[in-house]
Amino acid sequence: MADKELRRLKRRELLQMLLVQCQETERLQQESNEMKEQLEAFMESYERLKKKLDIKSEILPFTFTMLSRSKMMISGVKNVLLSSDSALKFRLSSGSLTVNGSDLQIVEIGGGDVYVKGVVGGVQFE
């Protein structure tokens, strides 16, 4: 191959790479826009919930989310007070939360968030 042909080939390859990067950028921008829309919808729901519950503060002191019967997330945890296979107890800013069940275990903890798995039998707020 002649030198010019090699240069063209390299330019084509570079243009192809640039095209792929542009397509990826467009895809990521679209994904970002979709995530922003979901966040806005979530914030609207959050504001409606705050209004219905007459909550004055900017954030809820804690949240408890059942992802399934065997998985949950708790936000706003200050301390773990008890951890066993049959019970978990957490200190929150406004009391405590006890989860009863079987095969309970803390999967991950950090930043006030706790991820728990196991069979949940009941939840008690104190």
PDB file of C-alpha atoms in Angstrom:
ATOM      1  CA  MET A   1       0.000   0.000   0.000  1.00  0.00           C
ATOM      2  CA  ALA A   2       1.117   3.498  -0.771  1.00  0.00           C
ATOM      3  CA  ASP A   3       1.694   6.030   1.981  1.00  0.00           C
ATOM      4  CA  LYS A   4      -1.417   8.022   1.012  1.00  0.00           C
ATOM      5  CA  GLU A   5      -3.587   4.922   1.215  1.00  0.00           C
ATOM      6  CA  LEU A   6      -2.276   4.210   4.709  1.00  0.00           C
ATOM      7  CA  ARG A   7      -3.079   7.766   5.758  1.00  0.00           C
ATOM      8  CA  ARG A   8      -6.599   7.470   4.364  1.00  0.00           C
ATOM      9  CA  LEU A   9      -7.084   4.180   6.101  1.00  0.00           C
ATOM     10  CA  LYS A  10      -6.033   5.706   9.387  1.00  0.00           C
ATOM     11  CA  ARG A  11      -8.306   8.664   8.836  1.00  0.00           C
ATOM     12  CA  ARG A  12     -11.195   6.354   8.080  1.00  0.00           C
ATOM     13  CA  GLU A  13     -10.501   4.403  11.195  1.00  0.00           C
ATOM     14  CA  LEU A  14     -10.354   7.614  13.184  1.00  0.00           C
ATOM     15  CA  LEU A  15     -13.578   8.807  11.616  1.00  0.00           C
ATOM     16  CA  GLN A  16     -15.217   5.478  12.398  1.00  0.00           C
ATOM     17  CA  MET A  17     -14.036   5.716  15.984  1.00  0.00           C
ATOM     18  CA  LEU A  18     -15.323   9.282  16.180  1.00  0.00           C
ATOM     19  CA  LEU A  19     -18.664   8.179  14.767  1.00  0.00           C
ATOM     20  CA  VAL A  20     -18.936   5.382  17.348  1.00  0.00           C
ATOM     21  CA  GLN A  21     -18.060   7.827  20.130  1.00  0.00           C
ATOM     22  CA  CYS A  22     -20.682  10.301  18.899  1.00  0.00           C
ATOM     23  CA  GLN A  23     -23.317   7.561  18.857  1.00  0.00           C
ATOM     24  CA  GLU A  24     -22.336   6.507  22.375  1.00  0.00           C
ATOM     25  CA  THR A  25     -22.476  10.133  23.544  1.00  0.00           C
ATOM     26  CA  GLU A  26     -25.964  10.505  22.083  1.00  0.00           C
ATOM     27  CA  ARG A  27     -27.092   7.275  23.775  1.00  0.00           C
ATOM     28  CA  LEU A  28     -25.684   8.398  27.116  1.00  0.00           C
ATOM     29  CA  GLN A  29     -27.286  11.834  26.744  1.00  0.00           C
ATOM     30  CA  GLN A  30     -30.652  10.206  26.053  1.00  0.00           C
ATOM     31  CA  GLU A  31     -30.192   7.918  29.058  1.00  0.00           C
ATOM     32  CA  SER A  32     -29.269  10.926  31.193  1.00  0.00           C
ATOM     33  CA  ASN A  33     -32.378  12.789  30.060  1.00  0.00           C
ATOM     34  CA  GLU A  34     -34.549   9.778  30.910  1.00  0.00           C
ATOM     35  CA  MET A  35     -32.976   9.558  34.364  1.00  0.00           C
ATOM     36  CA  LYS A  36     -33.593  13.279  34.910  1.00  0.00           C
ATOM     37  CA  GLU A  37     -37.250  12.791  33.978  1.00  0.00           C
ATOM     38  CA  GLN A  38     -37.525   9.881  36.422  1.00  0.00           C
ATOM     39  CA  LEU A  39     -35.900  11.982  39.148  1.00  0.00           C
ATOM     40  CA  GLU A  40     -38.305  14.842  38.493  1.00  0.00           C
ATOM     41  CA  ALA A  41     -41.267  12.440  38.692  1.00  0.00           C
ATOM     42  CA  PHE A  42     -39.885  11.007  41.931  1.00  0.00           C
ATOM     43  CA  MET A  43     -39.418  14.480  43.422  1.00  0.00           C
ATOM     44  CA  GLU A  44     -42.977  15.422  42.450  1.00  0.00           C
ATOM     45  CA  SER A  45     -44.241  12.265  44.187  1.00  0.00           C
ATOM     46  CA  TYR A  46     -42.079  13.070  47.198  1.00  0.00           C
ATOM     47  CA  GLU A  47     -43.504  16.592  47.407  1.00  0.00           C
ATOM     48  CA  ARG A  48     -47.074  15.272  47.167  1.00  0.00           C
ATOM     49  CA  LEU A  49     -46.321  12.752  49.915  1.00  0.00           C
ATOM     50  CA  LYS A  50     -44.797  15.451  52.138  1.00  0.00           C
ATOM     51  CA  LYS A  51     -47.875  17.586  51.614  1.00  0.00           C
ATOM     52  CA  LYS A  52     -50.276  14.718  52.396  1.00  0.00           C
ATOM     53  CA  LEU A  53     -48.349  13.747  55.508  1.00  0.00           C
ATOM     54  CA  ASP A  54     -47.888  17.407  56.512  1.00  0.00           C
ATOM     55  CA  ILE A  55     -44.108  17.036  56.756  1.00  0.00           C
ATOM     56  CA  LYS A  56     -42.350  20.363  57.207  1.00  0.00           C
ATOM     57  CA  SER A  57     -38.697  19.258  57.032  1.00  0.00           C
ATOM     58  CA  GLU A  58     -36.711  19.066  53.820  1.00  0.00           C
ATOM     59  CA  ILE A  59     -36.077  15.340  54.106  1.00  0.00           C
ATOM     60  CA  LEU A  60     -37.751  12.411  55.772  1.00  0.00           C
ATOM     61  CA  PRO A  61     -35.774  11.338  58.868  1.00  0.00           C
ATOM     62  CA  PHE A  62     -35.646   7.764  57.540  1.00  0.00           C
ATOM     63  CA  THR A  63     -37.078   5.559  54.828  1.00  0.00           C
ATOM     64  CA  PHE A  64     -37.897   1.878  54.885  1.00  0.00           C
ATOM     65  CA  THR A  65     -38.241   0.178  51.507  1.00  0.00           C
ATOM     66  CA  MET A  66     -39.244  -3.434  50.974  1.00  0.00           C
ATOM     67  CA  LEU A  67     -37.666  -4.508  47.698  1.00  0.00           C
ATOM     68  CA  SER A  68     -39.224  -7.961  48.066  1.00  0.00           C
ATOM     69  CA  ARG A  69     -40.251 -10.183  50.961  1.00  0.00           C
ATOM     70  CA  SER A  70     -36.596 -11.068  51.416  1.00  0.00           C
ATOM     71  CA  LYS A  71     -34.802  -7.789  50.609  1.00  0.00           C
ATOM     72  CA  MET A  72     -35.087  -4.323  52.107  1.00  0.00           C
ATOM     73  CA  MET A  73     -33.286  -1.021  52.376  1.00  0.00           C
ATOM     74  CA  ILE A  74     -33.387   1.299  55.366  1.00  0.00           C
ATOM     75  CA  SER A  75     -32.052   4.852  55.124  1.00  0.00           C
ATOM     76  CA  GLY A  76     -31.383   7.202  58.017  1.00  0.00           C
ATOM     77  CA  VAL A  77     -29.814   4.585  60.281  1.00  0.00           C
ATOM     78  CA  LYS A  78     -27.644   6.018  63.059  1.00  0.00           C
ATOM     79  CA  ASN A  79     -26.519   2.737  64.705  1.00  0.00           C
ATOM     80  CA  VAL A  80     -27.070  -1.004  64.624  1.00  0.00           C
ATOM     81  CA  LEU A  81     -28.348  -1.928  68.087  1.00  0.00           C
ATOM     82  CA  LEU A  82     -28.921  -5.660  67.537  1.00  0.00           C
ATOM     83  CA  SER A  83     -27.961  -8.080  64.799  1.00  0.00           C
ATOM     84  CA  SER A  84     -28.964 -11.750  64.844  1.00  0.00           C
ATOM     85  CA  ASP A  85     -30.465 -14.283  62.450  1.00  0.00           C
ATOM     86  CA  SER A  86     -33.941 -13.610  63.806  1.00  0.00           C
ATOM     87  CA  ALA A  87     -33.874  -9.868  64.616  1.00  0.00           C
ATOM     88  CA  LEU A  88     -32.204  -6.649  63.580  1.00  0.00           C
ATOM     89  CA  LYS A  89     -32.635  -3.417  65.513  1.00  0.00           C
ATOM     90  CA  PHE A  90     -31.547  -0.008  64.256  1.00  0.00           C
ATOM     91  CA  ARG A  91     -31.381   3.373  65.980  1.00  0.00           C
ATOM     92  CA  LEU A  92     -32.929   6.123  63.884  1.00  0.00           C
ATOM     93  CA  SER A  93     -32.992   9.849  64.495  1.00  0.00           C
ATOM     94  CA  SER A  94     -36.561   9.491  65.740  1.00  0.00           C
ATOM     95  CA  GLY A  95     -36.630   6.203  67.644  1.00  0.00           C
ATOM     96  CA  SER A  96     -35.748   2.709  66.573  1.00  0.00           C
ATOM     97  CA  LEU A  97     -36.767   0.122  64.029  1.00  0.00           C
ATOM     98  CA  THR A  98     -36.815  -3.640  64.666  1.00  0.00           C
ATOM     99  CA  VAL A  99     -37.018  -6.192  61.864  1.00  0.00           C
ATOM    100  CA  ASN A 100     -38.045  -9.718  62.898  1.00  0.00           C
ATOM    101  CA  GLY A 101     -37.757 -12.782  60.702  1.00  0.00           C
ATOM    102  CA  SER A 102     -35.384 -15.587  59.835  1.00  0.00           C
ATOM    103  CA  ASP A 103     -32.001 -15.778  58.113  1.00  0.00           C
ATOM    104  CA  LEU A 104     -31.685 -11.997  58.468  1.00  0.00           C
ATOM    105  CA  GLN A 105     -28.348 -10.481  57.635  1.00  0.00           C
ATOM    106  CA  ILE A 106     -26.952  -7.067  56.871  1.00  0.00           C
ATOM    107  CA  VAL A 107     -25.589  -7.247  53.342  1.00  0.00           C
ATOM    108  CA  GLU A 108     -24.177  -3.733  53.182  1.00  0.00           C
ATOM    109  CA  ILE A 109     -24.049  -0.739  55.468  1.00  0.00           C
ATOM    110  CA  GLY A 110     -22.701   2.757  54.965  1.00  0.00           C
ATOM    111  CA  GLY A 111     -23.653   6.396  54.848  1.00  0.00           C
ATOM    112  CA  GLY A 112     -26.771   5.790  56.924  1.00  0.00           C
ATOM    113  CA  ASP A 113     -28.082   3.169  54.484  1.00  0.00           C
ATOM    114  CA  VAL A 114     -28.501  -0.495  55.409  1.00  0.00           C
ATOM    115  CA  TYR A 115     -29.298  -3.286  52.956  1.00  0.00           C
ATOM    116  CA  VAL A 116     -30.816  -6.383  54.558  1.00  0.00           C
ATOM    117  CA  LYS A 117     -31.702  -9.802  53.191  1.00  0.00           C
ATOM    118  CA  GLY A 118     -33.599 -12.666  54.770  1.00  0.00           C
ATOM    119  CA  VAL A 119     -37.212 -13.658  55.373  1.00  0.00           C
ATOM    120  CA  VAL A 120     -39.019 -10.710  56.958  1.00  0.00           C
ATOM    121  CA  GLY A 121     -41.703 -11.671  59.455  1.00  0.00           C
ATOM    122  CA  GLY A 122     -42.485  -8.228  60.827  1.00  0.00           C
ATOM    123  CA  VAL A 123     -41.336  -4.673  61.337  1.00  0.00           C
ATOM    124  CA  GLN A 124     -41.809  -2.631  64.492  1.00  0.00           C
ATOM    125  CA  PHE A 125     -41.224   1.075  65.013  1.00  0.00           C
ATOM    126  CA  GLU A 126     -40.521   2.264  68.556  1.00  0.00           C
TER     127      GLU A 126
END
